[in-house]
GROMACS .gro file of C-alpha atoms in nm:
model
  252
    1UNK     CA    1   2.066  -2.289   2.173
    2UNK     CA    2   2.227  -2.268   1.836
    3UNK     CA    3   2.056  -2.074   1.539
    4UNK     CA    4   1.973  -2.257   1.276
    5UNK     CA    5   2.138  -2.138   0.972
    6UNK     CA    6   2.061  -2.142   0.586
    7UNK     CA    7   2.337  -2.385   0.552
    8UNK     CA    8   2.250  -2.625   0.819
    9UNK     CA    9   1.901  -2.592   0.677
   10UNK     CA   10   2.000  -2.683   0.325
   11UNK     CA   11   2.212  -2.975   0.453
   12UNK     CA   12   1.930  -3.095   0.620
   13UNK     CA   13   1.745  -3.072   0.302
   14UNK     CA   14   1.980  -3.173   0.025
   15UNK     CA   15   1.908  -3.510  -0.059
   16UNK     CA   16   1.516  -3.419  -0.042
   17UNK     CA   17   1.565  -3.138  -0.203
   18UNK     CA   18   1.776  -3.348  -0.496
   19UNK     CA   19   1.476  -3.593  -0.545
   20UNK     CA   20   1.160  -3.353  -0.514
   21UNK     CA   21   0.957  -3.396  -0.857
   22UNK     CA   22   0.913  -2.986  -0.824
   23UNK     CA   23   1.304  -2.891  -0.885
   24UNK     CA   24   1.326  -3.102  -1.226
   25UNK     CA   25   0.933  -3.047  -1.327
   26UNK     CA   26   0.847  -2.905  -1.695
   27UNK     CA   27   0.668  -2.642  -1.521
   28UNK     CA   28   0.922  -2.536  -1.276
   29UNK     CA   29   1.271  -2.620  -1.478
   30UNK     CA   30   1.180  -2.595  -1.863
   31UNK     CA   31   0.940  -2.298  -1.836
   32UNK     CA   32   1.222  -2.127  -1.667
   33UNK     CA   33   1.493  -2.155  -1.900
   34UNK     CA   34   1.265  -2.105  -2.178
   35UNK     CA   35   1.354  -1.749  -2.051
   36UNK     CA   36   1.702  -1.765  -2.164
   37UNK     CA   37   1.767  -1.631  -2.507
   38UNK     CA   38   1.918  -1.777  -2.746
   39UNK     CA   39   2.308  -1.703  -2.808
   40UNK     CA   40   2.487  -1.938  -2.524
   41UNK     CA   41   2.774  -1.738  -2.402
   42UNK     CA   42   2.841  -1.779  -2.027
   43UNK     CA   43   2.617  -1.806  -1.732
   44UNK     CA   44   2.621  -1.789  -1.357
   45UNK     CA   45   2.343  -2.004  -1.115
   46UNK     CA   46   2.338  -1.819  -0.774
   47UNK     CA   47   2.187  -2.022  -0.513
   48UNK     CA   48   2.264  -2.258  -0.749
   49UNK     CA   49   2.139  -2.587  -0.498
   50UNK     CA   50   2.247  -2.961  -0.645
   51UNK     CA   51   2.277  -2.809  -0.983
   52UNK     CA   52   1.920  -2.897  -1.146
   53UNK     CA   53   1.933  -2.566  -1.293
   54UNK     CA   54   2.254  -2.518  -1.396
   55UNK     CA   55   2.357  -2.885  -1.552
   56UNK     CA   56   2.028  -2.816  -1.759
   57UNK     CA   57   2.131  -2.478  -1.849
   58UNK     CA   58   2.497  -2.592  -1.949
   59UNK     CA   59   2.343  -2.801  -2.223
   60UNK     CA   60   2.165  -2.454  -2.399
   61UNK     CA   61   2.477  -2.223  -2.331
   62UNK     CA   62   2.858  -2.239  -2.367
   63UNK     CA   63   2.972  -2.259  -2.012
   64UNK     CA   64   2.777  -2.233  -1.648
   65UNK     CA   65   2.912  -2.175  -1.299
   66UNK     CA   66   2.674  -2.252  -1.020
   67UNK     CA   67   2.758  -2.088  -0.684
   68UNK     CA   68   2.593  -2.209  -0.359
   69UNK     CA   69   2.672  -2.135   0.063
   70UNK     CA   70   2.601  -2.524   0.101
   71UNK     CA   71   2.869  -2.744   0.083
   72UNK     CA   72   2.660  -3.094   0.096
   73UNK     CA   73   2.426  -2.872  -0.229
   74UNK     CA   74   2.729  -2.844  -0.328
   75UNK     CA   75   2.872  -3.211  -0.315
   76UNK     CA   76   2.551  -3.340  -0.482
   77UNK     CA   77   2.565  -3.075  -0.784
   78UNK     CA   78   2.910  -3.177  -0.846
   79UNK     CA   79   2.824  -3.563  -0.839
   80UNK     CA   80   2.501  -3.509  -1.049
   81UNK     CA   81   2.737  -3.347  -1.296
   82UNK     CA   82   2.998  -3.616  -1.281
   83UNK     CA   83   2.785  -3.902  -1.378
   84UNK     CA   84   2.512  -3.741  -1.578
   85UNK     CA   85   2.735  -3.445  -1.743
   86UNK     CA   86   2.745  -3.239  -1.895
   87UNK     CA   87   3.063  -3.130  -1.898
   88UNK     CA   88   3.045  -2.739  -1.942
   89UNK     CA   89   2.967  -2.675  -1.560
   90UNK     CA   90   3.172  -2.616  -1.249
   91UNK     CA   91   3.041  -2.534  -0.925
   92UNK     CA   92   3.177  -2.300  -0.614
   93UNK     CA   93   3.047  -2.187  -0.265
   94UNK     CA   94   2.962  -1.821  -0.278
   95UNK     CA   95   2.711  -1.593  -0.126
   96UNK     CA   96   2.438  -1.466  -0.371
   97UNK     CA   97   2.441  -1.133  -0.212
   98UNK     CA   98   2.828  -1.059  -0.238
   99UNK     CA   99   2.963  -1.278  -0.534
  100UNK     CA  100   3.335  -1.299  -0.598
  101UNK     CA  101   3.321  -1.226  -0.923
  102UNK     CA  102   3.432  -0.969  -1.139
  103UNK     CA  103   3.222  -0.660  -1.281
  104UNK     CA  104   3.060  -0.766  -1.644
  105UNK     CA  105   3.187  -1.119  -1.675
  106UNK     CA  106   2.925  -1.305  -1.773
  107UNK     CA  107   2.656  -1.309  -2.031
  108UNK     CA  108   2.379  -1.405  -1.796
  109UNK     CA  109   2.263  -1.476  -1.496
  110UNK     CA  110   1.982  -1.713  -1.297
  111UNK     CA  111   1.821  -1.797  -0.957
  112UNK     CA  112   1.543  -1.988  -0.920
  113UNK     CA  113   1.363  -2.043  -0.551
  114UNK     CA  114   1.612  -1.861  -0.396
  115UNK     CA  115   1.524  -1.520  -0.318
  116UNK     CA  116   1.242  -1.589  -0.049
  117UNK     CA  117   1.563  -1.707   0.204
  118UNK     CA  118   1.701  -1.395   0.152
  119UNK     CA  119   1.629  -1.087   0.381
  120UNK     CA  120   1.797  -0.873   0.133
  121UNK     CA  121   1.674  -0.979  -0.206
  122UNK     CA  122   1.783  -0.669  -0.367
  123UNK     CA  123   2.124  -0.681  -0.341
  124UNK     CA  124   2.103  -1.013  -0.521
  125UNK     CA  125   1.996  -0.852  -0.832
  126UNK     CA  126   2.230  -0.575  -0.828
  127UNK     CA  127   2.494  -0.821  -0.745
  128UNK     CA  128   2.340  -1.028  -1.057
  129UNK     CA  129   2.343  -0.704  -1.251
  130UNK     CA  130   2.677  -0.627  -1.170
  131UNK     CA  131   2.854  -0.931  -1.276
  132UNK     CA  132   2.663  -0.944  -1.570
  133UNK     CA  133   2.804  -0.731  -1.894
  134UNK     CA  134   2.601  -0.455  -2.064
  135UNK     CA  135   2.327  -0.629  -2.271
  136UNK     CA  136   2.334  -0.944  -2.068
  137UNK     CA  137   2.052  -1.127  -1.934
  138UNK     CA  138   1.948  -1.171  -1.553
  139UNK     CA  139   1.642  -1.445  -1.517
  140UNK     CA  140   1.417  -1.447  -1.189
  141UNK     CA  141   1.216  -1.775  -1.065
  142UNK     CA  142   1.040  -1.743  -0.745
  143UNK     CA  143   0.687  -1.833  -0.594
  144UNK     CA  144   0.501  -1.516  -0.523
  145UNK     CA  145   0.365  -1.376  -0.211
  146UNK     CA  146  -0.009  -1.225  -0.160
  147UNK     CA  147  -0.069  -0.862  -0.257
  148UNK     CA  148  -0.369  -0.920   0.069
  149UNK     CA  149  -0.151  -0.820   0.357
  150UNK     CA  150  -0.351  -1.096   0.571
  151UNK     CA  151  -0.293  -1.323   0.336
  152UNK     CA  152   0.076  -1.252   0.305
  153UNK     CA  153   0.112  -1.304   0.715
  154UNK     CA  154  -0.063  -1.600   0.694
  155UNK     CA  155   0.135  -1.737   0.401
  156UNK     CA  156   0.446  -1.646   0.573
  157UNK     CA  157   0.355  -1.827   0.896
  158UNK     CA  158   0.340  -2.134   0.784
  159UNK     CA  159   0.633  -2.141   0.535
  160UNK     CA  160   0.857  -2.045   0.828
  161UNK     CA  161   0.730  -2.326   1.055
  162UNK     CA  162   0.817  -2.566   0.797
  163UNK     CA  163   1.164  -2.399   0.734
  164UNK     CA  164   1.330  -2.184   0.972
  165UNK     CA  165   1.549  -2.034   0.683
  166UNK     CA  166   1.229  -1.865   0.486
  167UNK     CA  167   1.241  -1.520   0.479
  168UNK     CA  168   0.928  -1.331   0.310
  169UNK     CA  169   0.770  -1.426  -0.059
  170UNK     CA  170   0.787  -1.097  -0.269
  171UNK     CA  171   0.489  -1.021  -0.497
  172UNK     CA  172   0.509  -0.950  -0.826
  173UNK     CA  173   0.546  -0.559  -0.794
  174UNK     CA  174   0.841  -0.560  -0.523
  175UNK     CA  175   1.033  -0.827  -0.782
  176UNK     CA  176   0.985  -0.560  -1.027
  177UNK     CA  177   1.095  -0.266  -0.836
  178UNK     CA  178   1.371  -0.467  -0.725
  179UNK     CA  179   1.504  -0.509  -1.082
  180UNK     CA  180   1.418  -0.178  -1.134
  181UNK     CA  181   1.637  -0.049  -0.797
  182UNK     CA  182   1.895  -0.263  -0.994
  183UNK     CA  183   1.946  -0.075  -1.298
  184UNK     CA  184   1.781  -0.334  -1.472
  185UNK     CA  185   1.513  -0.333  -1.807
  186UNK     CA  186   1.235  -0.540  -1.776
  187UNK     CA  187   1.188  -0.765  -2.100
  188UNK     CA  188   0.960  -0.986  -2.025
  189UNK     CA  189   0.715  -1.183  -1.709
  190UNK     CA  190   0.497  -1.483  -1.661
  191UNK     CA  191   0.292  -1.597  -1.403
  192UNK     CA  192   0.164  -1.994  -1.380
  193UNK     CA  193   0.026  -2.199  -1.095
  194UNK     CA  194   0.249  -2.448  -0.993
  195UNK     CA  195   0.161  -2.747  -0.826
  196UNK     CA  196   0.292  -3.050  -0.601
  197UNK     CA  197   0.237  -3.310  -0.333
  198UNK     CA  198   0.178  -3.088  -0.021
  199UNK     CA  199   0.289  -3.423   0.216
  200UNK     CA  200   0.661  -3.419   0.027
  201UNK     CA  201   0.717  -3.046   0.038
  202UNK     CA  202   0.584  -3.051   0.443
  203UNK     CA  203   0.809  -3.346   0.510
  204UNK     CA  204   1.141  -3.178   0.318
  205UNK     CA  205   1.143  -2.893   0.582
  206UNK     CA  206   1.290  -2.939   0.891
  207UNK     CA  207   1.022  -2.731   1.093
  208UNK     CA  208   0.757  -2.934   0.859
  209UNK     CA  209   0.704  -3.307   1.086
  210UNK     CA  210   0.707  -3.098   1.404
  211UNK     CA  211   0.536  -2.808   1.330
  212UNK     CA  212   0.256  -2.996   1.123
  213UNK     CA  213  -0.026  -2.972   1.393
  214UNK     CA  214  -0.008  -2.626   1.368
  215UNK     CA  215   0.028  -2.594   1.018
  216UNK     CA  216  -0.309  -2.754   0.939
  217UNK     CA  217  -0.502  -2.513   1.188
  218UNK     CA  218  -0.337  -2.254   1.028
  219UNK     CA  219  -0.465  -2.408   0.702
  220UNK     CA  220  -0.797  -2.410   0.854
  221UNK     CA  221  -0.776  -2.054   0.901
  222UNK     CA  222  -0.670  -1.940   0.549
  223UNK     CA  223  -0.805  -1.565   0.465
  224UNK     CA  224  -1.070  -1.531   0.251
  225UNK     CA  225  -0.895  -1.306  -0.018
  226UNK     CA  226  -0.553  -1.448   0.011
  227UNK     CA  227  -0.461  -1.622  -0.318
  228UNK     CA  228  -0.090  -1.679  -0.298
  229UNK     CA  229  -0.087  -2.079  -0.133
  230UNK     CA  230  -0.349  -2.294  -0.146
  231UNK     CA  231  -0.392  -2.672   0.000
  232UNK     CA  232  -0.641  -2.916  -0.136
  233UNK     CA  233  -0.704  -3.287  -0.195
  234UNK     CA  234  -0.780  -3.598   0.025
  235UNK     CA  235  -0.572  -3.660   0.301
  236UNK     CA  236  -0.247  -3.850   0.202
  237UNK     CA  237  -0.275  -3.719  -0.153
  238UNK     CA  238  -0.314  -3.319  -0.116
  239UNK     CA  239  -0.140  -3.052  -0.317
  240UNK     CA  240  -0.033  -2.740  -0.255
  241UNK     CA  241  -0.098  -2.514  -0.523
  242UNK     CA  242   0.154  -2.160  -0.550
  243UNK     CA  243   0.168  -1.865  -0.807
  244UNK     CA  244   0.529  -1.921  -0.941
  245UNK     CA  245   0.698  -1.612  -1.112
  246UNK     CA  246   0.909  -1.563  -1.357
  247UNK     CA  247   1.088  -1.216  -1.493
  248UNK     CA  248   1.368  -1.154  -1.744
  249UNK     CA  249   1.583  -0.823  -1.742
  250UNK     CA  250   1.825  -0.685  -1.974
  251UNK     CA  251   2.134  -0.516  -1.820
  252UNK     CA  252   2.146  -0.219  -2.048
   0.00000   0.00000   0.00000
């Protein structure tokens, strides 16, 4: 049988993906790029997905590349950007964890929800580091993973039934020490609840319609101390609460 991929996951999941309320809310978009400083300059999206990010980004900053392995991301960041501009964006497939790109070129970079399908996150940020030029900015947006290591294998379980492509949720510290591994100075972190419809973010997932028997006795099951994802509400209208992170380094 064939192995699912990232990019035949993302396919799957672009035009979901596109329309979730999540990827454009206040509390997932805005609070993120309230991170970047002020200056413009020019920026790089890795795992840049239909472009939410980035076109929103290109209208605080001089210019933005977003870089994605998924062509059909790809196709719908470049339409998005066609109709709705703005025009200071371009977008290229590229792998987050060996970008071509040359050393110190940009004056910042982003990723948002991206380093949780990666089973090497660190070389992300030293590749973000890298292409990045001495004083430059590298913002981090991720949901977190449970300190409780029972919690954290539970959390994981179900994520990966509902998407093949999931790798692991890092907590707070590893996201650090990652940075840190990178060469990087921490400036700044936040930490908010974020919430959304638990039936849209199931459904998005190809694993999710399948594997949803098993996901709710796993949800029955949830450890007492784990903290990470919660699911609540009446049925047909829960949500599913994470902790979302967010970190800002200086490349000094």
């Amino acid at each position: 049988m064939r192995e699912w991929s990232v990019t035949d996951e993302f396919a799957h999941q672009a035009e979901a993906f596109d329309r979730a309320p999540v990827m454009s809310a206040t509390e997932t978009l805005a609070a993120l790029l309230d991170l970047v400083p002020a200056g413009g300059g020019r920026w790089v999206e890795v795992a840049c997905g239909t472009g939410i990010v980035s076109r929103e980004l290109a209208r605080r900053v001089e210019q933005v590349l977003g870089i994605d392995l998924t062509p059909a991301m790809l196709e719908l960041a470049r339409r998005g950007a066609a109709e709705a501009g703005p025009a200071n964006v371009d977008f290229t497939i590229g792998d987050a964890t060996a970008l071509d790109l040359e050393d110190a070129s940009f004056d910042g970079a982003i990723t948002r929800f991206s380093l949780h399908h990666i089973p090497a996150p660190g070389r992300v940020l030293e590749e973000l580091a890298r292409v990045v030029r001495p004083g430059g900015t590298i913002v981090v947006g991720d949901h977190l993973g449970d300190e409780d290591s029972d919690g954290a294998a539970w959390h994981e379980e179900i994520e990966r039934l509902r998407d093949p492509t999931h790798w692991a949720c890092l907590t707070m510290g590893r996201l650090r020490a990652a940075g840190e591994a990178a060469g990087l100075a921490l400036e700044l972190e936040r930490v908010t609840d974020l919430d959304l419809d638990f039936e849209e973010w199931l459904a998005r997932g190809s694993g999710g319609p399948d594997s949803a028997p098993l996901i709710e006795r796993l949800l029955s099951e949830r450890p007492e101390a784990s903290w990470s994802m919660q699911v609540g509400g009446a049925p047909g209208a829960r949500r599913l609460r994470y902790r979302y992170g967010r970190l800002r380094w200086r490349r000094p």
